[in-house]
PDB file of C-alpha atoms in Angstrom:
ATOM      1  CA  UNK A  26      28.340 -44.225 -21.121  1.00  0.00           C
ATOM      2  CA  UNK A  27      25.941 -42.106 -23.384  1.00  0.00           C
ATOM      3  CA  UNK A  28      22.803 -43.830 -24.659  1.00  0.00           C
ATOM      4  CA  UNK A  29      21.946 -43.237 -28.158  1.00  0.00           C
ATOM      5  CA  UNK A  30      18.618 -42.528 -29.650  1.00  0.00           C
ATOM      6  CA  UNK A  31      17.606 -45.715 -32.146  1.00  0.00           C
ATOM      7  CA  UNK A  32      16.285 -42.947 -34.455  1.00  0.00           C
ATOM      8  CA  UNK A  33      19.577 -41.277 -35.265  1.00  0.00           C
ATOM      9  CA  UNK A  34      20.975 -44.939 -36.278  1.00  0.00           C
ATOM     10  CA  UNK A  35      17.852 -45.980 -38.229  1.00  0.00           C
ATOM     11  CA  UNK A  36      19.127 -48.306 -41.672  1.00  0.00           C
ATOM     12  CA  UNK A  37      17.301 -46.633 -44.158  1.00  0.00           C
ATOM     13  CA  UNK A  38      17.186 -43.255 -45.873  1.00  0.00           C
ATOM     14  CA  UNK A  39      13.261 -42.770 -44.788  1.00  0.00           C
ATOM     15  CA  UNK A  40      13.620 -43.093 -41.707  1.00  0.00           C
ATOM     16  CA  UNK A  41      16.088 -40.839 -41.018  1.00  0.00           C
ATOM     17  CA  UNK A  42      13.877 -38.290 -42.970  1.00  0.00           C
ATOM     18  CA  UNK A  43      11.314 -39.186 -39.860  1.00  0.00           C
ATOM     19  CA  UNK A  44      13.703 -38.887 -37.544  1.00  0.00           C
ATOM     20  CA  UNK A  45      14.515 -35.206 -38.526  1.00  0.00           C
ATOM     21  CA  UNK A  46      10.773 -34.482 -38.624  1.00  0.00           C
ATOM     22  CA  UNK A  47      10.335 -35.653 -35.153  1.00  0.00           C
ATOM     23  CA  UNK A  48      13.226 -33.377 -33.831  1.00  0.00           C
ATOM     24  CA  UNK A  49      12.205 -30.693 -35.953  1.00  0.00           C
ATOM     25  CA  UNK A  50       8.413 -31.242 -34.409  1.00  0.00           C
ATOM     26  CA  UNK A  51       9.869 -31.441 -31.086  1.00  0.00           C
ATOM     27  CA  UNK A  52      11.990 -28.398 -31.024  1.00  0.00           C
ATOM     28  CA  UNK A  53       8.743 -26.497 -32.077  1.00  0.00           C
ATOM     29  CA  UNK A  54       6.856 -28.308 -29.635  1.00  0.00           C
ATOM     30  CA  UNK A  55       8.930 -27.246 -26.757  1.00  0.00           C
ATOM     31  CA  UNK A  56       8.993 -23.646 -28.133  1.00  0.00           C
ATOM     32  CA  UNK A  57       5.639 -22.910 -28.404  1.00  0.00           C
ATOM     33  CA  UNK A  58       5.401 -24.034 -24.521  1.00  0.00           C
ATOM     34  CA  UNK A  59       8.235 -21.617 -23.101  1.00  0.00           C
ATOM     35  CA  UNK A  60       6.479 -19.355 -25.731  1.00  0.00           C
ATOM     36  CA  UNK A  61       3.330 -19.836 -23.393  1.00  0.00           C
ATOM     37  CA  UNK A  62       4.340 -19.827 -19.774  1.00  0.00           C
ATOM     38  CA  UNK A  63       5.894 -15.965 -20.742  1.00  0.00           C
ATOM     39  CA  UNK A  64       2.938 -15.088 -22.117  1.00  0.00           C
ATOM     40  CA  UNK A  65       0.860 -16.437 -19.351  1.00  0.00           C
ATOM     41  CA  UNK A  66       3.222 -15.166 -16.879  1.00  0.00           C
ATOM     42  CA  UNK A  67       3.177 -11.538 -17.833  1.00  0.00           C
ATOM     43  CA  UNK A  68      -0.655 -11.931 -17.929  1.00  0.00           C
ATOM     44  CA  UNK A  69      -0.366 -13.027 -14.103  1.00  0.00           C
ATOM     45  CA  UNK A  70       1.820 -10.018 -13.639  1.00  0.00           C
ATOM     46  CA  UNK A  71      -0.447  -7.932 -15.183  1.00  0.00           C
ATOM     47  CA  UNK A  72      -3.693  -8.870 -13.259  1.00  0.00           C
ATOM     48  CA  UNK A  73      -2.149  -9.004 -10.409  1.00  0.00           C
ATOM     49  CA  UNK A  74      -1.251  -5.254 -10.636  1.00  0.00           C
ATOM     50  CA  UNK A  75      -4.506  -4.063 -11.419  1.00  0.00           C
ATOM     51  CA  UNK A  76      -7.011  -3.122  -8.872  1.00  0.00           C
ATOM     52  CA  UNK A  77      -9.035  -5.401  -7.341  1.00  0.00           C
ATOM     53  CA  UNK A  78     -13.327  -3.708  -7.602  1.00  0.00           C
ATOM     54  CA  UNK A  79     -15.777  -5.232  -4.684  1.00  0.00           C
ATOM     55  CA  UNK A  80     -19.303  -5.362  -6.022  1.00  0.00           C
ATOM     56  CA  UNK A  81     -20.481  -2.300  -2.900  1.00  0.00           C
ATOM     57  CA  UNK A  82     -17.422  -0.460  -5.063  1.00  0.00           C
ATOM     58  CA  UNK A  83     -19.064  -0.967  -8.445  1.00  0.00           C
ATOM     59  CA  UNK A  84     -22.212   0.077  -7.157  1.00  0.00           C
ATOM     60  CA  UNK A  85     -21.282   3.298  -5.690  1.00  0.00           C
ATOM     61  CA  UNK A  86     -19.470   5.439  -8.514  1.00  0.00           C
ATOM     62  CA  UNK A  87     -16.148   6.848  -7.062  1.00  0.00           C
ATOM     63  CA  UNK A  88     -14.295   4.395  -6.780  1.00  0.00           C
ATOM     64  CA  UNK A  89     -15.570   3.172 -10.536  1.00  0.00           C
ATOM     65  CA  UNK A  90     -15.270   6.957 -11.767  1.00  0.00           C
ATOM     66  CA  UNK A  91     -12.095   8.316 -10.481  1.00  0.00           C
ATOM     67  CA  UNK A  92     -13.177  10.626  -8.053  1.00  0.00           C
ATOM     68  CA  UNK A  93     -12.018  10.548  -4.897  1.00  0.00           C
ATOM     69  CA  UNK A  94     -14.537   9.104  -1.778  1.00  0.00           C
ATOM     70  CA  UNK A  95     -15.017  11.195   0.682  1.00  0.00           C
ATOM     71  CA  UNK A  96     -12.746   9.552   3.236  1.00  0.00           C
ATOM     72  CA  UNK A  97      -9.834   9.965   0.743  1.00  0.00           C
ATOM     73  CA  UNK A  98     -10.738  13.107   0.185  1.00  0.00           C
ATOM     74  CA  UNK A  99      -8.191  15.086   2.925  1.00  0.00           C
ATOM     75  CA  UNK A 100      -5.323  12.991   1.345  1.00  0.00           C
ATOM     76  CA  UNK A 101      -5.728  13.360  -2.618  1.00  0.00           C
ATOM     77  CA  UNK A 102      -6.843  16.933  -2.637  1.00  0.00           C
ATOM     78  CA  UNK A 103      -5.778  20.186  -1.153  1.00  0.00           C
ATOM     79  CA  UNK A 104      -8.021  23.261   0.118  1.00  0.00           C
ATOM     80  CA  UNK A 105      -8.928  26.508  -1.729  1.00  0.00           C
ATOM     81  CA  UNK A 106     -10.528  29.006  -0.475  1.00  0.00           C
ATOM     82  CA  UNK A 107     -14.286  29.683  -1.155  1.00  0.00           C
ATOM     83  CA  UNK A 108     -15.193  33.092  -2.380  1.00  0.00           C
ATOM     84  CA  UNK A 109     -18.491  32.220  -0.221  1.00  0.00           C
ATOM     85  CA  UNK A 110     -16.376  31.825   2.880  1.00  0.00           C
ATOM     86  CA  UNK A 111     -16.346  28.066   3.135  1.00  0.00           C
ATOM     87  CA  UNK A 112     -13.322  25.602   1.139  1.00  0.00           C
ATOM     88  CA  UNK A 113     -13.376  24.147  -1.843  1.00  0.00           C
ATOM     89  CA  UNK A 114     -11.540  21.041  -2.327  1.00  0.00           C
ATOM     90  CA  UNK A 115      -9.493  20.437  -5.805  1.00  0.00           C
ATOM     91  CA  UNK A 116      -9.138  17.412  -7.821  1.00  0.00           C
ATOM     92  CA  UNK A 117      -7.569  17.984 -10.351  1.00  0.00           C
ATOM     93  CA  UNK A 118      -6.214  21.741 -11.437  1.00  0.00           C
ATOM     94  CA  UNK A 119      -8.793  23.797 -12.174  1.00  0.00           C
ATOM     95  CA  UNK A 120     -11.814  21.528 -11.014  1.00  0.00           C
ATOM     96  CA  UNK A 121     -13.025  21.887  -7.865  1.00  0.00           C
ATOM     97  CA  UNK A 122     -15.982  21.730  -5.845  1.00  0.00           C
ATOM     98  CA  UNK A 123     -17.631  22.452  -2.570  1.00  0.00           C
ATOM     99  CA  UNK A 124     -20.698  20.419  -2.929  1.00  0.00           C
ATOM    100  CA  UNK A 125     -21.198  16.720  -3.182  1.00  0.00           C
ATOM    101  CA  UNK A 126     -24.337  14.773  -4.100  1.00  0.00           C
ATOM    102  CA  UNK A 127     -26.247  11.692  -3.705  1.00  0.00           C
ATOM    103  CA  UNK A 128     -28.377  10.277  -6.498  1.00  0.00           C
ATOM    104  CA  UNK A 129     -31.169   7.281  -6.412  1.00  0.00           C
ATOM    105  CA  UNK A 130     -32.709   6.705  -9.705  1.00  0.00           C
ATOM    106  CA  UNK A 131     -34.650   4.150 -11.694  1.00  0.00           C
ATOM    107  CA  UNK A 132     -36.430   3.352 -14.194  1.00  0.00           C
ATOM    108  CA  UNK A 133     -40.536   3.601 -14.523  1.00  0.00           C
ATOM    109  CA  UNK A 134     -43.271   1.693 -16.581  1.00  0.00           C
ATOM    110  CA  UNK A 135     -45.800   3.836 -19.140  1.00  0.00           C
ATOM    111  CA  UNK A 136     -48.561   0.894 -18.352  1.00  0.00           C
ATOM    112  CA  UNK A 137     -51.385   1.234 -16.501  1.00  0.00           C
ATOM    113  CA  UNK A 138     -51.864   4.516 -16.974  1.00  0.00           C
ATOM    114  CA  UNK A 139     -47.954   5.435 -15.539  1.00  0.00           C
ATOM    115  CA  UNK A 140     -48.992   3.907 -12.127  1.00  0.00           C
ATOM    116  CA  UNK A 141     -45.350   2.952 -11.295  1.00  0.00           C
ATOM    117  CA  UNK A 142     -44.306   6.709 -11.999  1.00  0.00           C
ATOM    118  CA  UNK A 143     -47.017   7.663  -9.425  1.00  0.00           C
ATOM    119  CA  UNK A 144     -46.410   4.914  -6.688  1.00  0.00           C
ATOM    120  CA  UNK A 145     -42.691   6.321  -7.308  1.00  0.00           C
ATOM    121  CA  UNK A 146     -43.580   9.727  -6.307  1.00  0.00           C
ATOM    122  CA  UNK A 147     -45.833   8.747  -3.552  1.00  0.00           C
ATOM    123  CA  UNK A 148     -42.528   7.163  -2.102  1.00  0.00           C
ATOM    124  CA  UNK A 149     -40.273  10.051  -2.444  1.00  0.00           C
ATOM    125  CA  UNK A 150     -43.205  12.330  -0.612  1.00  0.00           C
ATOM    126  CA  UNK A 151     -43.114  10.126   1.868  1.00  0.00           C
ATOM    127  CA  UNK A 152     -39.474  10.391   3.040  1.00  0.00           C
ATOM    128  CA  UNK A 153     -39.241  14.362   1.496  1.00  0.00           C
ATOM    129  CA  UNK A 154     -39.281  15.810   5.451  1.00  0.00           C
ATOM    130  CA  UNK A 155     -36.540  13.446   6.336  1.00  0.00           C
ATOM    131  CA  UNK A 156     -34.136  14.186   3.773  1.00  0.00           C
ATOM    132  CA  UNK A 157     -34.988  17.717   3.712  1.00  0.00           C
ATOM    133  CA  UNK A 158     -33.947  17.769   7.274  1.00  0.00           C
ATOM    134  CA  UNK A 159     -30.183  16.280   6.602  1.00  0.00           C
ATOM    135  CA  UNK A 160     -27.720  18.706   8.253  1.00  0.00           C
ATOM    136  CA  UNK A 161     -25.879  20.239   5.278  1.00  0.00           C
ATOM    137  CA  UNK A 162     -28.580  19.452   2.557  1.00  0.00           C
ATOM    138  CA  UNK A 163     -28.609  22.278   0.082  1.00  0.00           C
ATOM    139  CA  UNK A 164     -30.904  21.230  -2.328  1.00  0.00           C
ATOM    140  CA  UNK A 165     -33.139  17.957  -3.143  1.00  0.00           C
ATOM    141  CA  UNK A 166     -33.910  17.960  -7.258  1.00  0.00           C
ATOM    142  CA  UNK A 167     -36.226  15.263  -8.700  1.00  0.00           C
ATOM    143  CA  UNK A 168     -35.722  14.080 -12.559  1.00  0.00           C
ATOM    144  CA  UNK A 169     -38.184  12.244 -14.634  1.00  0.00           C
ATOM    145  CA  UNK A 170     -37.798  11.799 -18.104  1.00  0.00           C
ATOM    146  CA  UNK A 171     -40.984  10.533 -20.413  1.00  0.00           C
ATOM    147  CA  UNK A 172     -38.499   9.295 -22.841  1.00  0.00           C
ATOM    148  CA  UNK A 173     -36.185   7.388 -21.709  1.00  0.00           C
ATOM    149  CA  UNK A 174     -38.735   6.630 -18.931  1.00  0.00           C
ATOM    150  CA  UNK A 175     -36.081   8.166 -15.758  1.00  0.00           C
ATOM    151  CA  UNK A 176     -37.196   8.480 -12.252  1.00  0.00           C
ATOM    152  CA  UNK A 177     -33.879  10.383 -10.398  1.00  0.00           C
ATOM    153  CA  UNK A 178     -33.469  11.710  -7.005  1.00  0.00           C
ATOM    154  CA  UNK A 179     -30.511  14.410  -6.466  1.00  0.00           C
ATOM    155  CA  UNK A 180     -30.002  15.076  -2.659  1.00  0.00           C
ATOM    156  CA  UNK A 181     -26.956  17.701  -2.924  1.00  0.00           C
ATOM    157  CA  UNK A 182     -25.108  18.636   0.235  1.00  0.00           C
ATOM    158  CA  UNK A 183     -21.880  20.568   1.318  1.00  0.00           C
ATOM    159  CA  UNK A 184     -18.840  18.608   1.141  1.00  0.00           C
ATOM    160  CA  UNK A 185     -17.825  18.747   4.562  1.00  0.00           C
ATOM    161  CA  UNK A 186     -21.503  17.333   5.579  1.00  0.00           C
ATOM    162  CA  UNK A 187     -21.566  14.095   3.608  1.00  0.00           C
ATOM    163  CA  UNK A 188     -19.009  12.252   5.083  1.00  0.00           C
ATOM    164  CA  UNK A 189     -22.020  12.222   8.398  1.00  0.00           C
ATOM    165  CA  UNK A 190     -23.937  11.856   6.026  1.00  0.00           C
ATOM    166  CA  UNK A 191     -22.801   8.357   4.265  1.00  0.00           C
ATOM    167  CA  UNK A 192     -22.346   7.245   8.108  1.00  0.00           C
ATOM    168  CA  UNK A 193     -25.613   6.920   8.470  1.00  0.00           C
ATOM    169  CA  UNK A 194     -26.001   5.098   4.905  1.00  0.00           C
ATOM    170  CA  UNK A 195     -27.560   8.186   3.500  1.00  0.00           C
ATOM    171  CA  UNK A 196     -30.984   7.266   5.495  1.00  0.00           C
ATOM    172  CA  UNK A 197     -33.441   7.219   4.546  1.00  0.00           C
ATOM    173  CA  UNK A 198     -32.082   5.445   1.427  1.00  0.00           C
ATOM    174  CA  UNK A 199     -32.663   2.075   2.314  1.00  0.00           C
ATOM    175  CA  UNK A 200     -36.437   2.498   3.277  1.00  0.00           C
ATOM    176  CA  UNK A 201     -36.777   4.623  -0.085  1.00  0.00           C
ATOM    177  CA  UNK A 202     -35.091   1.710  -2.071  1.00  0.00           C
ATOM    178  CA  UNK A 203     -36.695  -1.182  -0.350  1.00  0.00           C
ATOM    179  CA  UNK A 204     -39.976   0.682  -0.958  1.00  0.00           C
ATOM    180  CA  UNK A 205     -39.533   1.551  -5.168  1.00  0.00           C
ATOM    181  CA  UNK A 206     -38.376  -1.744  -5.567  1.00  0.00           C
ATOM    182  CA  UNK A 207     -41.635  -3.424  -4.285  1.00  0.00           C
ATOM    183  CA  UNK A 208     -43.037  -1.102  -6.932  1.00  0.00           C
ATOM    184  CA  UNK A 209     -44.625  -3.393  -9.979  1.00  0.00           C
ATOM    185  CA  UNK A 210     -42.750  -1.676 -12.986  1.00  0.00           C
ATOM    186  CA  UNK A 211     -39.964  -0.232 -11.443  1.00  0.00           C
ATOM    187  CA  UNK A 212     -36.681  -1.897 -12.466  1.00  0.00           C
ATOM    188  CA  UNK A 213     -32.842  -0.585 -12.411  1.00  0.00           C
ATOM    189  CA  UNK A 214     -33.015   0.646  -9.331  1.00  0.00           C
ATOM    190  CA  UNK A 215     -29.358   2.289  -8.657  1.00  0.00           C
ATOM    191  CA  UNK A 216     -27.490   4.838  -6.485  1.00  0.00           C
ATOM    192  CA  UNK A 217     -24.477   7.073  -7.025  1.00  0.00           C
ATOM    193  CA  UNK A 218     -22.210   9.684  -5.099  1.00  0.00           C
ATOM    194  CA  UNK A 219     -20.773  12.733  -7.373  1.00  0.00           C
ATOM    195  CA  UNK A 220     -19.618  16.444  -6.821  1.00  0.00           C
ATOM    196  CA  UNK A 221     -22.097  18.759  -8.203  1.00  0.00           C
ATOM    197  CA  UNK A 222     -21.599  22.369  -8.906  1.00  0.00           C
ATOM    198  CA  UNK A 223     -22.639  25.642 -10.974  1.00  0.00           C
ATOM    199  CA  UNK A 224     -20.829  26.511 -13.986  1.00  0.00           C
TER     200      UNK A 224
END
């Protein structure tokens, strides 16, 4: 036997009026929700499609930037020949590259007469030798900037080195690093891997 709403049999003229508003309320209720879980859903579908960043990702750029690490580097490029007799390898057409870098920078204090500038140099003289002496190391390139107050470290090596290289975790980097950052007035202290070349 069906069972009948009370609303739809209500004895007066006004409150069938309410009882229409309440369907009418209802039926926009119950939209709004299956309006919602799509939304929501296709969100999930979304997020769950994009890629997932660890924080040692974010903090060393090629992942972040596109460019392929070095352990990747066999499967998303292919070999051209170097008119210097070693390979290049090819990212994308026309942009290749031989040479890959490693970068430590920071940022310095003008107080106290620049002391943190100083103390920062005193620490890169102190591990110079040692990353001089990296097999593969073709140049090491020091930028400081007296405006925007830069302290930068370029160790550039060939490709085919690094990968021993970033084995090691690009030592001495973490007794450099440890070292700036005990360095009153030295803050942002950050690290990056890129291919570097002429032009």
């Amino acid at each position: 036997m069906a069972i009948e709403s009370p609303l739809l049999h209500a004895p007066s003229n006004s409150s069938r009026g309410i009882s229409k508003k309440v369907a009418l309320t209802a039926a926009l209720c119950l939209g709004v929700i299956v309006a919602s879980a799509f939304f929501i859903s296709g969100q999930d579908n979304k997020l769950a499609s994009m890629p997932r960043v660890s924080a040692r990702a974010a903090l060393t750029c090629p992942r972040m930037c596109g460019m392929p690490t070095v352990s990747s580097i066999g499967q998303a490029t292919r070999r051209l020949p170097n008119l210097r007799g070693g390979a290049m390898t090819e990212i994308a057409k026309g942009v290749s590259f031989d040479t890959v870098a490693r970068e430590w920078r920071m940022k310095w204090s003008p107080d106290a007469d620049k002391a943190s500038l100083v103390k920062a140099q005193e620490a890169l003289d102190e591990v110079l030798t040692e990353v001089k002496a990296i097999p593969g190391v073709k140049s090491v390139q020091r930028v400081v900037c007296g405006g925007c107050l830069d302290f930068k470290v370029v160790t550039s090596l060939e490709a085919d080195k690094f990968g021993d290289w970033e084995g090691s975790e690009f030592s001495p980097e973490k007794k450099f690093l440890e070292k700036v950052k005990g360095i009153d007035g030295i803050s942002f202290v950050e690290t990056q891997t890129y291919t570097l070349m002429p032009m």
